[in-house]
Structure formats: structure tokens, C-alpha cells
Amino acid sequence: MNNYDVIIVGGGSMGLSTAYQLSKEKVKTLVLERFTFQNQLGSSAGFTRQFRIPYPEEYMVKLVVQSEPYWEDLQSQTKLELMKKVGTLWFGDPDVQTTEGNIKLAEQALTNQQIPYTKLNATDIQNKYHFKNLPSTYEGLFQKDGASINLKNTVETLHSLCATSPFISLKEHSKVDKITSSANQDIQVTVGNTTYTSKKLVLVPGPYVDEVTSLLRIYLNVTYWNMSSAYFKLTDPSINYPTWFVFQPPKGKDGNEFYGFPAVDWDYPGYIRVAPDFVINPLTDPSQRTSIPNKEELALTSEWVKNHMTGIDPRPYHTSTCFMALSNNASKELIVDFAPSFVPNHQNIVLYATGWAGKFIPLMGKILSDLTLNQTTEYDISHFKLTDKHLKNI
Ligand SMILES: Cc1cc2nc3c(=O)[nH]c(=O)nc-3n(C[C@H](O)[C@H](O)[C@H](O)COP(=O)(O)OP(=O)(O)OC[C@H]3O[C@@H](n4cnc5c(N)ncnc54)[C@H](O)[C@@H]3O)c2cc1C
């Protein structure tokens, strides 16, 4: 009775998306979630995420484009709106390199992939997109296919598809505390006094990744970001913003990079979300997470809004935090791979962790399902391999 083809540890957006794809192949799947489905304690908390095609790496540009049919498929399954296409605006110092990338390299990658975009100078950015007081050296690009993802609707849609599938069992309040994997035997996954077995295992535990992978003696070198976000009131309803990101050199502890969203009717209507893309004090353990944003980060965000945005009140009305595990290596990329070869049965254990992958939710479900069922995928995930650089030296 407790035997499944696949067990998924983690019922966030990625776990549900993987289960949905596995259900299309009629695979008997169990999803174990330590809190509740649609909880606000992981990386899929909150309402919005950016969908953007600009990336400095061509393989990322390709992957975002490849995710579009999977978003369309998901949208066809629900009446809820999953995305609002408002375009992506990238602007700032064209030479600055951040964890999000760099404007010049992104332009090159878009050109190489024949993705249309409009090149902008500082005056264009101010006149067309309502920013102000930008240095005259700032440059930018606008890519029309960018969108604000309704993450809440996305997770709700995936949850409802999984809950109604005859192939999927969903169990919440089920914290996995033991995993036993021996060569040529079924994998055993234990929650309290109950043990479930399966041929294959998918690990998608979000920010709690190290806690889960260490059950298999995989110790990941990660840092934890309790990311702040604030909502500012739109005082001029005749204007709206696209999704945007500003690239600027850091000033000491102030990472000086910010990103924002349009006002949308599903996320504090009449308010615009702006967030710093840096944290002043990274956490060393998930238990340090708090729902109260860092005061300095909020003050810096407010100051930037006051100095550079028009038509909004620079006092934050609502605030939120969201919690991420990020790889400690410089590029902070995703990890999508099998367990390392020192883990018995490693070829039957698939892992997704770290990085900003909200835009890939439906595609990542397909990739993880492909890896689980076929050991391979047609999508290029060669850049997301789990290597020694991701592991702690212990
Ligand atoms: C502030 C913020 C802004 C972001 N912005 C963007 C953006 O603009 N664009 C973009 O593309 N991406 C963005 N991202 C990234 C994106 O949100 C994440 O990549 C995505 O939500 C990850 O989903 P997940 O399912 O892997 O993790 P989660 O949603 O955290 O799900 C993991 C689940 O596993 C469960 N779990 C953990 N341990 C156990 C256990 N032992 N047993 C059972 N269950 C367990 C957790 O409770 C959790 O529910 C952002 C993330 C944050 C935090």
C-alpha cells in the first residue's frame, strides 16, 4: 500500500509540477510536503515572479523560450490567469555584472537567438517608462514577451490538477526525516513512523534542501536569503510599469540592484511591488527565517523608489519576505541533476535546488519527470550539474 513508482519530497511549485507531468505518463506518484500545500514558508511564497527572456547566457534564453509551450499547456487547464504579459525592461550600467547577468551580454544572447528587443538610452527609459534622475550613461532594453507570473494561481492550478489525478497521492504535514537508498533495492522514505517505498525519488525541498540532501549524506554548500519586498501605492493611475530590473554597481553592503512589477489586480491592486535583489545579512540556517523584512533593505528600496520612480508614494504600505537557498558559487545557478555517484542508487534519485526558477516551473516539471522516467531529457541542463564545487568540504 505504501509502495509507489515515484516519491517526490517537497510539495512546492516544482514538486507539484513534476507530479503533474508524471501523471500524464500514468505514473503512481506520492508527494510528501512537510507543511501544507500552497504554504508561505518556502520559495514559492507570495503572489508574483518575473518571467523574462533576457539572460546573458544563450542556453538560458533558449530554456525560457522552451518553457513557453508548457506555460500555455498549464494555462489551458485553468480559468485562472497565470501570467500578465507586460514586457521586461532591463536598464542601468551596461557594464555591471550581477547575479542576474549583464545588459550587454544579454543583448548579444537575444540577438544570437533572434529574439526581438528594443534598445533604449537613459532618455527613452525616463520618457517611456516613468523612471527619473537616471545617469545619462544608463542604457537598457525592452523585451515585449516578459511577464508578471501569478505564482499563487500557478501553484493553485498545479495543486488542483494533482489533487484530482488518480495517479497522484498528496500528503501534507509529512516531513521526510529519513531516506534509505541501497543498491538494487527500492528506496525507503520515512515520515515519523511510516515508511514509503519507491523505485525513484525526486528531491525538490526548496530552501530546506541541505536538510533533505544530508539524509543521503549530500552536504550542499548553500547560503540562505530571506528576501525582502515592499508594495508602494500608485498615486498616478494613468501610468503603469512593466516588469523591470536595474543594474547598478554595489555600494558596500547596499547591493544597489532593484527589480519591480506592474500593478496587477491579483496582488494588492493599486500597488506596485519593488524589491531589492540583494540581502544584507544572508542566513546560515533555514531556522533563522523571518517574515519581517530587513529594515535597511527596506529603507534602501524606499530611497531608490523616491529618487527614481514617478507616480508612486515612496512609503512601503505592505511588506513581505520570501526564502531562498542559493548555491554559494558565484553564478548562483540552478542545480538539476541526479544524486552524486557516491549515493547508492544515485541514478534513480533526481534533484532540483537553488536559483531563480519561477519562470521554469512548468518546464522544470517536465525535465524532472523526464530524468526520473528516462534518465535523460531533450532540454539542455548540462550547465546545472551537481559538481564538487556545490558540496561542502567536510
Ligand atoms: C523573493 C523571491 C523572488 C523570486 N523571484 C523570482 C523571479 O522573479 N523569477 C523567477 O524565475 N524565479 C524567482 N524566484 C525563484 C522561484 O520562486 C523558485 O525557484 C521556486 O518557487 C522554487 O520552488 P520549489 O518548489 O523548488 O521550492 P518551494 O516552493 O520552497 O517548495 C519546496 C517544498 O518542499 C517542502 N519540504 C522541504 N523539506 C521537506 C521535507 N523534509 N519533507 C517534506 N517536504 C519538505 C517545503 O515545505 C516546501 O513546501 C524567486 C524566489 C524568491 C524567494
Coordinates of C-alpha atoms and ligand atoms in Angstrom, one line a residue:
M1 CA 0.0 0.0 0.0
N2 CA 2.9 2.4 0.7
N3 CA 4.6 1.5 -2.5
Y4 CA 4.9 4.0 -5.3
D5 CA 6.7 4.3 -8.6
V6 CA 8.0 7.8 -7.7
I7 CA 8.1 9.7 -4.4
I8 CA 8.6 13.4 -4.5
V9 CA 9.9 15.1 -1.4
G10 CA 8.6 18.7 -1.4
G11 CA 5.2 19.9 -2.5
G12 CA 6.1 23.4 -3.6
S13 CA 5.7 24.6 -7.2
M14 CA 8.4 22.2 -8.5
G15 CA 7.2 19.1 -6.7
L16 CA 3.6 19.7 -7.9
S17 CA 4.7 20.5 -11.5
T18 CA 6.8 17.2 -11.5
A19 CA 3.9 15.2 -10.2
Y20 CA 1.6 16.7 -12.9
Q21 CA 4.0 15.7 -15.6
L22 CA 4.4 12.2 -14.2
S23 CA 0.6 11.8 -14.0
K24 CA 0.5 12.4 -17.8
E25 CA 2.6 9.2 -18.1
K26 CA 0.2 7.4 -15.6
V27 CA 3.0 7.0 -13.0
K28 CA 1.9 6.2 -9.5
T29 CA 3.3 9.2 -7.5
L30 CA 3.4 10.3 -3.9
V31 CA 4.1 13.9 -3.0
L32 CA 5.2 14.5 0.6
E33 CA 5.0 18.0 2.0
R34 CA 6.3 18.9 5.4
F35 CA 3.9 21.9 5.9
T36 CA 0.7 22.4 3.9
F37 CA 0.4 22.6 0.1
Q38 CA 0.5 26.2 -1.0
N39 CA 2.4 27.2 2.2
Q40 CA 4.1 30.5 2.6
L41 CA 7.3 29.1 4.2
G42 CA 9.2 28.1 1.1
S43 CA 10.5 29.7 -2.1
S44 CA 7.1 29.7 -3.8
A45 CA 5.6 32.1 -1.2
G46 CA 3.8 35.3 -2.3
F47 CA 2.0 36.3 -5.5
T48 CA 4.4 37.3 -8.3
R49 CA 7.5 36.3 -10.1
Q50 CA 9.2 37.7 -13.2
F51 CA 9.1 35.8 -16.4
R52 CA 11.9 37.2 -18.6
I53 CA 13.7 36.1 -21.7
P54 CA 16.9 38.3 -21.4
Y55 CA 19.8 36.3 -19.9
P56 CA 23.5 36.7 -20.6
E57 CA 23.7 33.0 -21.4
E58 CA 22.2 31.8 -24.7
Y59 CA 21.3 28.4 -23.1
M60 CA 19.1 30.3 -20.5
V61 CA 17.4 32.4 -23.3
K62 CA 16.7 29.1 -25.1
L63 CA 15.3 27.4 -22.0
V64 CA 12.9 30.3 -21.2
V65 CA 11.6 30.2 -24.8
Q66 CA 11.2 26.4 -24.4
S67 CA 9.2 26.9 -21.3
E68 CA 6.5 28.9 -23.1
P69 CA 4.5 25.9 -24.5
Y70 CA 4.5 24.4 -21.0
W71 CA 3.0 27.6 -19.6
E72 CA 0.4 27.5 -22.4
D73 CA -0.4 23.9 -21.6
L74 CA -0.9 24.8 -17.9
Q75 CA -3.0 27.9 -18.8
S76 CA -5.2 25.7 -21.0
Q77 CA -6.0 23.7 -17.8
T78 CA -7.4 26.6 -15.8
K79 CA -9.6 29.7 -16.0
L80 CA -7.2 31.4 -13.5
E81 CA -4.8 33.9 -15.1
L82 CA -1.3 32.6 -14.8
M83 CA 0.6 35.5 -16.4
K84 CA 0.2 39.1 -17.4
K85 CA 2.4 40.0 -20.4
V86 CA 3.7 43.5 -19.7
G87 CA 7.3 43.1 -21.1
T88 CA 10.7 43.1 -19.5
L89 CA 12.7 46.3 -19.0
W90 CA 16.4 45.9 -18.2
F91 CA 18.3 49.1 -17.6
G92 CA 21.3 50.6 -15.8
D93 CA 25.1 50.5 -16.2
P94 CA 25.7 48.2 -19.2
D95 CA 29.0 47.0 -17.8
V96 CA 27.7 45.9 -14.4
Q97 CA 27.7 42.2 -13.8
T98 CA 25.2 40.9 -11.3
T99 CA 23.8 37.5 -10.3
E100 CA 21.0 38.3 -12.8
G101 CA 23.6 38.9 -15.6
N102 CA 24.7 41.9 -17.6
I103 CA 22.9 44.1 -20.1
K104 CA 25.4 43.9 -22.9
L105 CA 25.8 40.1 -22.8
A106 CA 22.0 39.7 -22.6
E107 CA 21.6 41.8 -25.8
Q108 CA 24.2 39.7 -27.5
A109 CA 22.4 36.5 -26.4
L110 CA 19.0 37.8 -27.5
T111 CA 20.4 38.8 -30.9
N112 CA 22.1 35.4 -31.4
Q113 CA 18.8 33.7 -30.6
Q114 CA 16.9 36.1 -32.9
I115 CA 14.7 37.3 -30.1
P116 CA 13.4 40.8 -30.8
Y117 CA 14.0 43.6 -28.3
T118 CA 14.2 47.4 -28.4
K119 CA 17.5 49.1 -27.4
L120 CA 17.0 52.2 -25.1
N121 CA 19.0 55.1 -23.8
A122 CA 18.6 56.9 -20.5
T123 CA 16.1 59.5 -22.0
D124 CA 14.0 56.7 -23.5
I125 CA 13.8 54.9 -20.2
Q126 CA 12.7 58.0 -18.4
N127 CA 10.2 59.2 -21.1
K128 CA 8.6 55.8 -21.9
Y129 CA 8.8 54.0 -18.5
H130 CA 8.3 56.7 -15.9
F131 CA 11.8 56.5 -14.2
K132 CA 13.7 59.7 -13.3
N133 CA 17.1 61.0 -12.3
L134 CA 19.0 58.2 -14.1
P135 CA 22.6 58.8 -15.0
S136 CA 22.9 59.7 -18.7
T137 CA 25.2 56.7 -19.3
Y138 CA 22.5 54.3 -18.4
E139 CA 21.3 52.0 -21.2
G140 CA 18.5 49.5 -21.5
L141 CA 16.5 47.0 -23.4
F142 CA 12.8 46.3 -23.6
Q143 CA 11.7 42.8 -24.5
K144 CA 7.9 42.5 -25.1
D145 CA 7.4 38.9 -24.0
G146 CA 8.3 39.4 -20.4
A147 CA 5.5 38.9 -17.9
S148 CA 4.4 39.0 -14.3
I149 CA 3.7 35.5 -13.3
N150 CA 0.8 34.9 -10.9
L151 CA 2.6 32.4 -8.8
K152 CA -0.3 31.9 -6.4
N153 CA -2.6 30.9 -9.3
T154 CA 0.2 28.8 -10.8
V155 CA 0.7 26.8 -7.6
E156 CA -3.1 26.6 -7.0
T157 CA -3.6 25.2 -10.5
L158 CA -0.9 22.6 -10.2
H159 CA -2.2 21.6 -6.8
S160 CA -5.8 21.2 -8.1
L161 CA -4.5 19.1 -11.1
C162 CA -2.6 16.9 -8.8
A163 CA -5.4 16.6 -6.3
T164 CA -7.8 15.3 -8.9
S165 CA -5.4 12.9 -10.7
P166 CA -6.0 9.2 -10.0
F167 CA -2.2 8.7 -10.2
I168 CA -1.1 11.1 -7.5
S169 CA -1.3 10.9 -3.7
L170 CA -0.7 14.1 -1.9
K171 CA 0.3 14.1 1.8
E172 CA 0.9 17.2 3.8
H173 CA 2.2 17.6 7.3
S174 CA 4.6 14.9 6.2
K175 CA 8.2 15.9 6.9
V176 CA 10.6 13.4 5.5
D177 CA 13.2 12.6 8.1
K178 CA 14.9 9.5 6.8
I179 CA 15.8 8.2 3.4
T180 CA 17.4 4.8 2.8
S181 CA 18.9 4.0 -0.5
S182 CA 20.7 0.8 -1.1
A183 CA 22.0 -0.6 -4.5
N184 CA 19.4 -2.6 -6.4
Q185 CA 16.6 -2.1 -3.8
D186 CA 13.6 0.1 -3.5
I187 CA 14.2 3.5 -1.9
Q188 CA 12.7 3.9 1.5
V189 CA 11.4 7.3 2.6
T190 CA 10.3 7.7 6.2
V191 CA 7.9 10.2 7.8
G192 CA 7.6 9.7 11.5
N193 CA 6.6 6.1 12.0
T194 CA 5.5 5.5 8.4
T195 CA 7.8 4.2 5.7
Y196 CA 7.0 4.6 2.0
T197 CA 8.9 2.8 -0.8
S198 CA 9.5 3.6 -4.4
K199 CA 11.7 2.8 -7.4
K200 CA 12.5 6.5 -8.0
L201 CA 12.9 9.6 -5.8
V202 CA 12.7 13.3 -6.7
L203 CA 14.1 15.8 -4.2
V204 CA 12.6 19.3 -4.5
P205 CA 12.7 20.7 -1.0
G206 CA 13.3 24.3 -1.9
P207 CA 15.2 26.3 0.8
Y208 CA 15.3 23.2 3.1
V209 CA 17.5 21.4 0.5
D210 CA 20.5 20.8 2.7
E211 CA 18.4 19.3 5.4
V212 CA 16.9 16.8 3.0
T213 CA 20.0 16.0 0.9
S214 CA 22.0 15.5 4.1
L215 CA 19.7 12.5 4.8
L216 CA 21.7 10.9 1.9
R217 CA 25.0 12.4 3.1
I218 CA 25.0 15.0 0.3
Y219 CA 26.1 18.2 2.1
L220 CA 25.5 21.2 -0.1
N221 CA 27.3 24.5 0.1
V222 CA 24.4 26.9 0.2
T223 CA 23.5 30.3 1.6
Y224 CA 20.0 31.4 2.6
W225 CA 18.4 34.6 1.5
N226 CA 15.4 35.9 3.4
M227 CA 14.5 38.3 0.6
S228 CA 12.5 41.5 1.3
S229 CA 9.8 43.0 -0.8
A230 CA 7.6 46.1 -0.5
Y231 CA 4.4 47.4 -2.0
F232 CA 4.2 51.1 -2.9
K233 CA 0.9 52.9 -3.7
L234 CA 0.4 54.0 -7.3
T235 CA -0.6 57.7 -7.0
D236 CA -1.0 58.3 -10.7
P237 CA -3.3 55.6 -12.0
S238 CA -2.7 56.7 -15.6
I239 CA 0.8 55.1 -15.5
N240 CA 2.0 51.6 -15.0
Y241 CA 5.3 49.9 -15.1
P242 CA 6.5 46.8 -16.9
T243 CA 8.5 44.2 -15.0
W244 CA 11.9 45.8 -14.6
F245 CA 15.4 45.3 -13.2
V246 CA 18.1 48.0 -12.6
F247 CA 21.8 47.1 -12.9
Q248 CA 24.0 49.3 -10.7
P249 CA 27.4 48.8 -9.0
P250 CA 27.0 47.8 -5.3
K251 CA 27.8 50.4 -2.6
G252 CA 29.3 48.4 0.2
K253 CA 26.5 46.3 1.9
D254 CA 24.0 48.0 -0.3
G255 CA 23.8 45.7 -3.3
N256 CA 22.1 48.6 -5.2
E257 CA 20.1 46.4 -7.5
F258 CA 16.3 46.5 -7.5
Y259 CA 13.5 45.0 -9.5
G260 CA 9.8 45.6 -9.8
F261 CA 6.5 44.6 -11.1
P262 CA 3.4 46.3 -12.6
A263 CA 0.3 47.0 -10.6
V264 CA -1.9 44.0 -11.2
D265 CA -5.4 43.2 -9.9
W266 CA -4.3 40.0 -8.2
D267 CA -1.6 41.3 -6.0
Y268 CA -2.6 44.3 -3.8
P269 CA -4.5 46.2 -6.6
G270 CA -3.3 49.7 -7.0
Y271 CA 0.1 48.9 -5.5
I272 CA 3.5 48.3 -7.2
R273 CA 5.9 45.7 -5.8
V274 CA 9.5 46.7 -5.7
A275 CA 12.3 44.6 -4.1
P276 CA 16.0 44.7 -3.6
D277 CA 17.9 41.9 -5.4
F278 CA 20.4 41.5 -2.5
V279 CA 20.3 40.7 1.1
I280 CA 22.4 42.5 3.7
N281 CA 22.7 39.5 6.1
P282 CA 22.5 36.1 4.4
L283 CA 21.3 33.4 6.8
T284 CA 23.3 30.3 7.7
D285 CA 20.4 28.1 8.5
P286 CA 16.7 27.9 7.4
S287 CA 15.5 28.1 11.1
Q288 CA 16.7 31.8 11.1
R289 CA 14.0 32.7 8.5
T290 CA 11.7 35.6 9.5
S291 CA 8.6 37.1 7.8
I292 CA 9.8 40.6 8.8
P293 CA 11.9 42.3 6.1
N294 CA 15.3 43.6 7.0
K295 CA 14.9 47.4 7.8
E296 CA 18.0 48.5 6.0
E297 CA 17.0 46.7 2.8
L298 CA 13.5 48.3 3.0
A299 CA 14.9 51.8 3.6
L300 CA 17.3 51.4 0.6
T301 CA 14.4 50.3 -1.6
S302 CA 12.2 53.2 -0.5
E303 CA 15.0 55.6 -1.1
W304 CA 15.5 54.2 -4.6
V305 CA 11.8 54.4 -5.4
K306 CA 11.7 58.1 -4.1
N307 CA 14.7 59.1 -6.2
H308 CA 14.0 57.2 -9.4
M309 CA 10.3 56.4 -9.8
T310 CA 7.3 58.6 -10.6
G311 CA 3.6 58.3 -9.9
I312 CA 4.1 56.2 -6.7
D313 CA 4.2 57.0 -3.0
P314 CA 7.7 56.0 -1.7
R315 CA 6.4 54.8 1.6
P316 CA 6.1 51.0 1.7
Y317 CA 2.5 50.1 2.6
H318 CA 2.8 46.3 2.7
T319 CA 5.9 44.2 3.0
S320 CA 6.7 40.5 2.7
T321 CA 9.7 38.2 2.7
C322 CA 10.4 35.1 0.6
F323 CA 13.0 32.5 1.4
M324 CA 15.6 31.0 -1.0
A325 CA 18.6 28.6 -0.8
L326 CA 21.3 29.7 -3.2
S327 CA 24.4 27.9 -4.2
N328 CA 27.5 29.6 -2.7
N329 CA 29.3 29.6 -6.1
A330 CA 29.4 33.0 -7.9
S331 CA 26.9 32.3 -10.6
K332 CA 24.2 31.1 -8.2
E333 CA 22.8 28.8 -10.8
L334 CA 20.2 26.1 -10.6
I335 CA 21.2 22.5 -9.7
V336 CA 19.3 20.0 -11.8
D337 CA 20.9 16.6 -11.7
F338 CA 21.0 13.0 -10.3
A339 CA 22.4 12.4 -6.8
P340 CA 26.2 12.2 -6.8
S341 CA 27.7 8.8 -7.6
F342 CA 28.7 8.1 -4.0
V343 CA 25.0 7.7 -3.2
P344 CA 23.8 4.1 -3.7
N345 CA 21.0 4.1 -6.4
H346 CA 22.1 7.6 -7.4
Q347 CA 20.7 7.2 -11.0
N348 CA 17.2 6.8 -9.5
I349 CA 17.4 10.0 -7.4
V350 CA 16.8 13.3 -9.1
L351 CA 17.4 16.7 -7.5
Y352 CA 16.3 20.3 -8.3
A353 CA 17.6 23.0 -6.0
T354 CA 18.7 26.6 -5.7
G355 CA 18.4 29.5 -8.1
W356 CA 15.6 31.6 -9.5
A357 CA 13.4 29.2 -11.4
G358 CA 9.9 30.5 -11.1
K359 CA 9.8 31.1 -14.9
F360 CA 10.6 27.5 -15.4
I361 CA 8.0 25.9 -13.2
P362 CA 6.0 24.0 -15.8
L363 CA 9.1 23.1 -17.9
M364 CA 11.1 22.0 -14.8
G365 CA 8.3 19.6 -14.0
K366 CA 8.8 18.1 -17.4
I367 CA 12.6 18.0 -17.1
L368 CA 12.4 16.3 -13.7
S369 CA 9.8 13.9 -14.9
D370 CA 12.0 13.0 -18.0
L371 CA 15.1 12.5 -15.8
T372 CA 13.1 10.3 -13.4
L373 CA 11.5 8.1 -16.1
N374 CA 14.0 8.1 -18.9
Q375 CA 17.3 9.1 -17.2
T376 CA 17.7 11.9 -19.8
T377 CA 15.9 14.9 -21.2
E378 CA 15.9 16.7 -24.5
Y379 CA 16.4 20.1 -22.7
D380 CA 19.9 21.4 -22.2
I381 CA 20.6 21.1 -18.4
S382 CA 24.3 20.5 -18.8
H383 CA 25.0 23.8 -17.0
F384 CA 23.1 22.7 -13.9
K385 CA 25.2 19.7 -13.0
L386 CA 25.8 19.0 -9.3
T387 CA 29.6 19.1 -9.0
D388 CA 32.2 19.1 -6.2
K389 CA 32.0 22.9 -6.1
H390 CA 28.4 22.6 -4.8
L391 CA 29.5 20.4 -1.9
K392 CA 30.8 21.4 1.5
N393 CA 34.3 20.4 2.3
I394 CA 33.7 18.2 5.4
Ligands
LIG1 C1 11.8 36.6 -3.1 C2 11.9 35.6 -4.3 C3 11.8 36.2 -5.6 C4 11.9 35.3 -6.7 N1 11.8 35.9 -7.9 C5 11.8 35.1 -9.0 C6 11.6 35.7 -10.2 O1 11.3 36.9 -10.4 N2 11.6 34.9 -11.3 C7 11.9 33.5 -11.2 O2 12.0 32.9 -12.2 N3 12.1 32.9 -10.0 C8 12.1 33.7 -8.9 N4 12.2 33.1 -7.7 C9 12.5 31.7 -7.5 C10 11.3 30.8 -7.5 O3 10.3 31.4 -6.7 C11 11.7 29.4 -7.0 O4 12.7 28.9 -7.9 C12 10.6 28.4 -7.0 O5 9.5 29.0 -6.3 C13 11.1 27.2 -6.2 O6 10.0 26.3 -6.0 P1 10.3 25.0 -5.2 O7 9.1 24.1 -5.4 O8 11.6 24.4 -5.6 O9 10.5 25.4 -3.7 P2 9.4 25.6 -2.5 O10 8.3 26.4 -3.0 O11 10.2 26.1 -1.4 O12 8.9 24.1 -2.3 C14 9.7 23.2 -1.6 C15 8.8 22.5 -0.6 O13 9.5 21.4 0.0 C16 9.0 21.2 1.3 N5 9.9 20.4 2.1 C17 11.1 20.8 2.4 N6 11.7 19.9 3.2 C18 10.9 18.9 3.3 C19 10.9 17.6 3.9 N7 11.9 17.2 4.7 N8 9.8 16.8 3.8 C20 8.7 17.2 3.0 N9 8.7 18.4 2.4 C21 9.7 19.2 2.5 C22 8.8 22.6 1.7 O14 8.0 22.8 2.8 C23 8.3 23.4 0.5 O15 6.9 23.5 0.5 C24 12.1 33.9 -6.5 C25 12.2 33.4 -5.2 C26 12.1 34.2 -4.1 C27 12.2 33.6 -2.8

